[in-house]
Amino acid sequence: MISVAIDGPSGAGKSTLAKRLAKELGYIYVDTGAMYRSIGLFGLREKADLQDAAAMQQLLPRIHLELASIDGAQHIYLNGEDVSETIRQEQVGMAASAVAAHPCVREFLLGLQRGMAEKQNVLMDGRDIGTVILPKATVKIFLTASPEARAQRRMKELVEKGQPADYEKVLEDIRQRDYQDTHRKTAPLRQAEDAVLADTSELDFEESFALLKKIIAEKAG
Ligand code: DC
């Protein structure tokens, strides 16, 4: 089986690039952030203390996640409900980052994620795919961009969706999430030693896509 692991901070363009790369290569795209987001959403709905590992552990047996590809689009189901849109909210992203710090939550998702890579060729994106989930991945890419470049891209997305956007707030959220994701004890965000670094701060989408395609072709071709 071929596996491509793409890790990096939020807003670096992982999911948009990963989706298109997976389509072109004919691999299954696995968005692991969506899994953490769904658990974060469940915690928010239950009004649980997301910082409390024991409280989150209690919720896990009541969480069932499923991923499906419908007409080429990825959908995630939380206990049968399609939450693909709902989990994109800013506050759900923050909740995901909080619950992702707990070892019990990471353990809960580990088996699911590894199992998917055993059955099919996958392109999996997240924070710890190359370091923890698939240490033997065929290709490992660490995709990043400066916080400012990521904040500008996020602003553009929010404006296009007609949602209120404040650059300073967006930048602050990105910095906070980077801090949380890189400083947690369990599986922090970091570049695997054998990962190829791709910095897209100065690249547009097509240029970033071409760069990643080249890296994958060199390693998996
Ligand atoms: O990639 P994303 O923004 O959808 O991820 C949401 C949060 O989930 C992110 O802040 C950190 C966490 N996450 C993680 O800890 N490990 C992963 N493999 C994927 C996401």
Short mmCIF file of C-alpha atoms and ligand atoms in Angstrom, two decimals:
data_model
loop_
_atom_site.label_atom_id
_atom_site.label_comp_id
_atom_site.label_asym_id
_atom_site.label_seq_id
_atom_site.Cartn_x
_atom_site.Cartn_y
_atom_site.Cartn_z
CA MET A 1 0.00 0.00 0.00
CA ILE A 2 1.15 3.52 -0.71
CA SER A 3 0.65 6.16 1.95
CA VAL A 4 1.32 9.86 1.71
CA ALA A 5 1.45 11.73 5.03
CA ILE A 6 0.98 15.50 4.97
CA ASP A 7 1.43 17.28 8.29
CA GLY A 8 1.55 20.95 9.13
CA PRO A 9 -0.11 23.79 11.03
CA SER A 10 -3.69 24.96 10.48
CA GLY A 11 -4.32 27.07 7.44
CA ALA A 12 -1.28 25.92 5.47
CA GLY A 13 -3.60 24.64 2.75
CA LYS A 14 -3.23 20.96 3.64
CA SER A 15 -6.78 19.87 3.05
CA THR A 16 -7.39 21.75 -0.22
CA LEU A 17 -4.11 20.52 -1.66
CA ALA A 18 -4.52 17.02 -0.24
CA LYS A 19 -8.01 16.64 -1.71
CA ARG A 20 -6.84 17.54 -5.19
CA LEU A 21 -3.69 15.45 -4.98
CA ALA A 22 -5.66 12.41 -3.79
CA LYS A 23 -8.09 12.81 -6.68
CA GLU A 24 -5.30 13.05 -9.22
CA LEU A 25 -3.40 10.08 -7.76
CA GLY A 26 -6.53 7.98 -7.23
CA TYR A 27 -5.86 7.61 -3.48
CA ILE A 28 -8.37 7.88 -0.66
CA TYR A 29 -8.16 11.22 1.14
CA VAL A 30 -8.28 10.94 4.93
CA ASP A 31 -8.84 14.22 6.75
CA THR A 32 -7.80 13.45 10.33
CA GLY A 33 -8.51 17.03 11.47
CA ALA A 34 -12.19 16.39 10.66
CA MET A 35 -12.14 13.51 13.16
CA TYR A 36 -10.77 15.71 15.96
CA ARG A 37 -13.24 18.42 14.98
CA SER A 38 -16.15 15.97 15.24
CA ILE A 39 -15.05 14.95 18.74
CA GLY A 40 -14.68 18.65 19.63
CA LEU A 41 -18.19 19.29 18.33
CA PHE A 42 -19.60 16.42 20.38
CA GLY A 43 -17.87 17.84 23.47
CA LEU A 44 -19.27 21.32 22.82
CA ARG A 45 -22.78 19.97 22.36
CA GLU A 46 -22.49 17.99 25.60
CA LYS A 47 -21.17 21.14 27.31
CA ALA A 48 -18.22 19.08 28.54
CA ASP A 49 -15.07 20.64 29.93
CA LEU A 50 -12.87 20.13 26.88
CA GLN A 51 -9.68 20.66 28.87
CA ASP A 52 -10.59 17.80 31.22
CA ALA A 53 -9.19 14.47 29.98
CA ALA A 54 -11.42 12.37 32.27
CA ALA A 55 -14.56 14.18 31.09
CA MET A 56 -13.59 13.61 27.47
CA GLN A 57 -12.73 9.97 28.11
CA GLN A 58 -16.23 9.40 29.42
CA LEU A 59 -17.72 10.74 26.20
CA LEU A 60 -15.65 8.61 23.82
CA PRO A 61 -17.74 5.41 24.02
CA ARG A 62 -20.72 7.45 22.81
CA ILE A 63 -18.89 8.67 19.71
CA HIS A 64 -19.06 6.79 16.44
CA LEU A 65 -17.33 8.28 13.40
CA GLU A 66 -17.61 7.31 9.77
CA LEU A 67 -16.01 8.77 6.66
CA ALA A 68 -17.46 8.52 3.19
CA SER A 69 -16.73 9.94 -0.22
CA ILE A 70 -19.86 11.14 -2.02
CA ASP A 71 -19.45 12.39 -5.61
CA GLY A 72 -15.78 13.03 -4.88
CA ALA A 73 -16.51 15.10 -1.75
CA GLN A 74 -15.46 13.91 1.70
CA HIS A 75 -18.17 13.61 4.33
CA ILE A 76 -17.83 12.81 8.01
CA TYR A 77 -20.65 11.36 10.09
CA LEU A 78 -20.88 11.79 13.84
CA ASN A 79 -23.26 9.15 15.20
CA GLY A 80 -24.94 9.04 11.81
CA GLU A 81 -25.27 12.81 11.35
CA ASP A 82 -23.38 14.46 8.49
CA VAL A 83 -21.37 17.16 10.32
CA SER A 84 -19.00 17.99 7.44
CA GLU A 85 -20.16 21.63 7.28
CA THR A 86 -20.75 22.26 10.99
CA ILE A 87 -17.22 21.23 11.98
CA ARG A 88 -15.70 24.00 9.85
CA GLN A 89 -16.73 26.70 12.32
CA GLU A 90 -13.91 28.56 14.05
CA GLN A 91 -15.05 27.54 17.54
CA VAL A 92 -15.14 23.88 16.55
CA GLY A 93 -11.53 24.20 15.32
CA MET A 94 -10.54 25.54 18.73
CA ALA A 95 -12.47 22.75 20.47
CA ALA A 96 -10.68 20.21 18.23
CA SER A 97 -7.32 21.62 19.23
CA ALA A 98 -8.26 21.35 22.93
CA VAL A 99 -9.53 17.76 22.81
CA ALA A 100 -6.61 16.69 20.59
CA ALA A 101 -4.25 17.30 23.52
CA HIS A 102 -5.67 14.32 25.47
CA PRO A 103 -3.88 10.95 24.98
CA CYS A 104 -7.21 9.08 25.32
CA VAL A 105 -8.66 11.00 22.35
CA ARG A 106 -5.57 10.40 20.22
CA GLU A 107 -5.59 6.70 21.14
CA PHE A 108 -9.27 6.49 20.18
CA LEU A 109 -8.48 7.74 16.66
CA LEU A 110 -5.16 5.96 16.13
CA GLY A 111 -6.62 2.56 15.30
CA LEU A 112 -9.21 4.05 12.97
CA GLN A 113 -6.58 6.02 11.08
CA ARG A 114 -4.05 3.18 10.81
CA GLY A 115 -6.77 0.77 9.73
CA MET A 116 -7.67 3.00 6.81
CA ALA A 117 -4.07 3.05 5.56
CA GLU A 118 -3.81 -0.76 5.73
CA LYS A 119 -6.68 -1.35 3.33
CA GLN A 120 -6.05 1.18 0.57
CA ASN A 121 -3.65 3.76 -0.84
CA VAL A 122 -4.19 6.88 1.22
CA LEU A 123 -3.24 10.48 1.37
CA MET A 124 -3.69 11.41 5.00
CA ASP A 125 -3.33 14.88 6.44
CA GLY A 126 -3.01 16.02 10.05
CA ARG A 127 -0.39 16.91 12.64
CA ASP A 128 1.17 13.58 13.65
CA ILE A 129 0.70 11.36 10.61
CA GLY A 130 4.38 11.13 9.67
CA THR A 131 5.59 11.04 13.28
CA VAL A 132 3.08 8.73 15.03
CA ILE A 133 0.26 7.32 12.91
CA LEU A 134 2.17 6.19 9.80
CA PRO A 135 5.87 6.25 10.73
CA LYS A 136 6.59 4.11 7.64
CA ALA A 137 4.61 6.25 5.20
CA THR A 138 5.91 6.08 1.63
CA VAL A 139 6.06 9.87 1.41
CA LYS A 140 6.11 12.41 4.23
CA ILE A 141 5.58 16.09 3.64
CA PHE A 142 5.64 18.88 6.22
CA LEU A 143 3.54 21.63 4.70
CA THR A 144 3.82 25.05 6.24
CA ALA A 145 3.51 28.79 5.60
CA SER A 146 4.09 31.86 7.76
CA PRO A 147 1.28 32.76 10.21
CA GLU A 148 0.71 36.00 8.24
CA ALA A 149 0.35 34.19 4.91
CA ARG A 150 -2.07 31.71 6.51
CA ALA A 151 -4.10 34.51 8.12
CA GLN A 152 -4.40 36.27 4.77
CA ARG A 153 -5.67 33.10 3.08
CA ARG A 154 -8.18 32.52 5.89
CA MET A 155 -9.41 36.11 5.55
CA LYS A 156 -9.99 35.60 1.84
CA GLU A 157 -12.02 32.43 2.55
CA LEU A 158 -14.15 34.18 5.19
CA VAL A 159 -14.81 37.18 2.91
CA GLU A 160 -15.79 34.83 0.05
CA LYS A 161 -18.25 33.09 2.40
CA GLY A 162 -19.66 36.50 3.40
CA GLN A 163 -18.63 35.93 7.03
CA PRO A 164 -17.32 38.77 9.21
CA ALA A 165 -13.52 38.77 9.33
CA ASP A 166 -10.96 40.67 11.35
CA TYR A 167 -7.32 40.15 10.31
CA GLU A 168 -5.80 40.68 13.77
CA LYS A 169 -8.27 38.23 15.35
CA VAL A 170 -7.67 35.62 12.64
CA LEU A 171 -3.88 35.97 13.06
CA GLU A 172 -4.18 35.71 16.83
CA ASP A 173 -6.30 32.53 16.55
CA ILE A 174 -3.73 30.98 14.19
CA ARG A 175 -0.89 31.79 16.58
CA GLN A 176 -2.81 30.38 19.55
CA ARG A 177 -3.66 27.16 17.71
CA ASP A 178 -0.03 26.77 16.55
CA TYR A 179 1.11 27.17 20.13
CA GLN A 180 -1.40 24.60 21.45
CA ASP A 181 -0.63 22.09 18.71
CA THR A 182 3.16 22.32 19.00
CA HIS A 183 3.39 22.46 22.80
CA ARG A 184 1.13 19.61 23.87
CA LYS A 185 2.82 16.59 25.43
CA THR A 186 1.23 13.90 23.28
CA ALA A 187 2.05 13.78 19.59
CA PRO A 188 2.81 17.49 19.19
CA LEU A 189 2.95 19.00 15.75
CA ARG A 190 6.52 18.65 14.46
CA GLN A 191 8.29 17.78 11.28
CA ALA A 192 9.31 14.11 11.04
CA GLU A 193 13.04 13.69 10.45
CA ASP A 194 12.43 12.06 7.09
CA ALA A 195 9.73 14.52 5.95
CA VAL A 196 10.27 16.92 3.06
CA LEU A 197 9.62 20.53 4.04
CA ALA A 198 7.30 22.50 1.74
CA ASP A 199 6.93 26.18 2.64
CA THR A 200 4.14 27.77 0.62
CA SER A 201 4.30 31.31 2.08
CA GLU A 202 5.32 32.71 -1.29
CA LEU A 203 3.46 30.23 -3.49
CA ASP A 204 -0.06 30.34 -4.87
CA PHE A 205 -2.30 27.26 -5.00
CA GLU A 206 -1.13 26.00 -8.40
CA GLU A 207 2.53 26.45 -7.48
CA SER A 208 2.02 24.64 -4.16
CA PHE A 209 0.17 21.84 -5.94
CA ALA A 210 3.00 21.44 -8.48
CA LEU A 211 5.59 21.34 -5.68
CA LEU A 212 3.75 18.62 -3.74
CA LYS A 213 3.14 16.60 -6.87
CA LYS A 214 6.84 16.69 -7.64
CA ILE A 215 7.77 15.58 -4.09
CA ILE A 216 5.30 12.68 -4.24
CA ALA A 217 6.43 11.59 -7.72
CA GLU A 218 10.05 11.54 -6.59
CA LYS A 219 9.31 9.32 -3.58
CA ALA A 220 6.39 7.19 -4.69
CA GLY A 221 6.71 7.27 -8.45
O1 DC B 1 -6.47 20.42 10.45
P1 DC B 1 -7.63 20.97 11.27
O2 DC B 1 -7.59 22.47 11.44
O3 DC B 1 -8.95 20.50 10.76
O4 DC B 1 -7.42 20.33 12.73
C1 DC B 1 -8.19 20.71 13.83
C2 DC B 1 -7.42 20.46 15.12
O5 DC B 1 -7.27 19.05 15.34
C3 DC B 1 -6.01 21.02 15.18
O6 DC B 1 -5.94 22.24 15.87
C4 DC B 1 -5.18 19.99 15.90
C5 DC B 1 -5.99 18.75 15.84
N1 DC B 1 -5.37 17.69 15.03
C6 DC B 1 -4.43 16.89 15.65
O7 DC B 1 -4.07 17.12 16.80
N2 DC B 1 -3.90 15.83 14.97
C7 DC B 1 -4.26 15.57 13.71
N3 DC B 1 -3.73 14.52 13.08
C8 DC B 1 -5.21 16.40 13.05
C9 DC B 1 -5.74 17.46 13.74
#
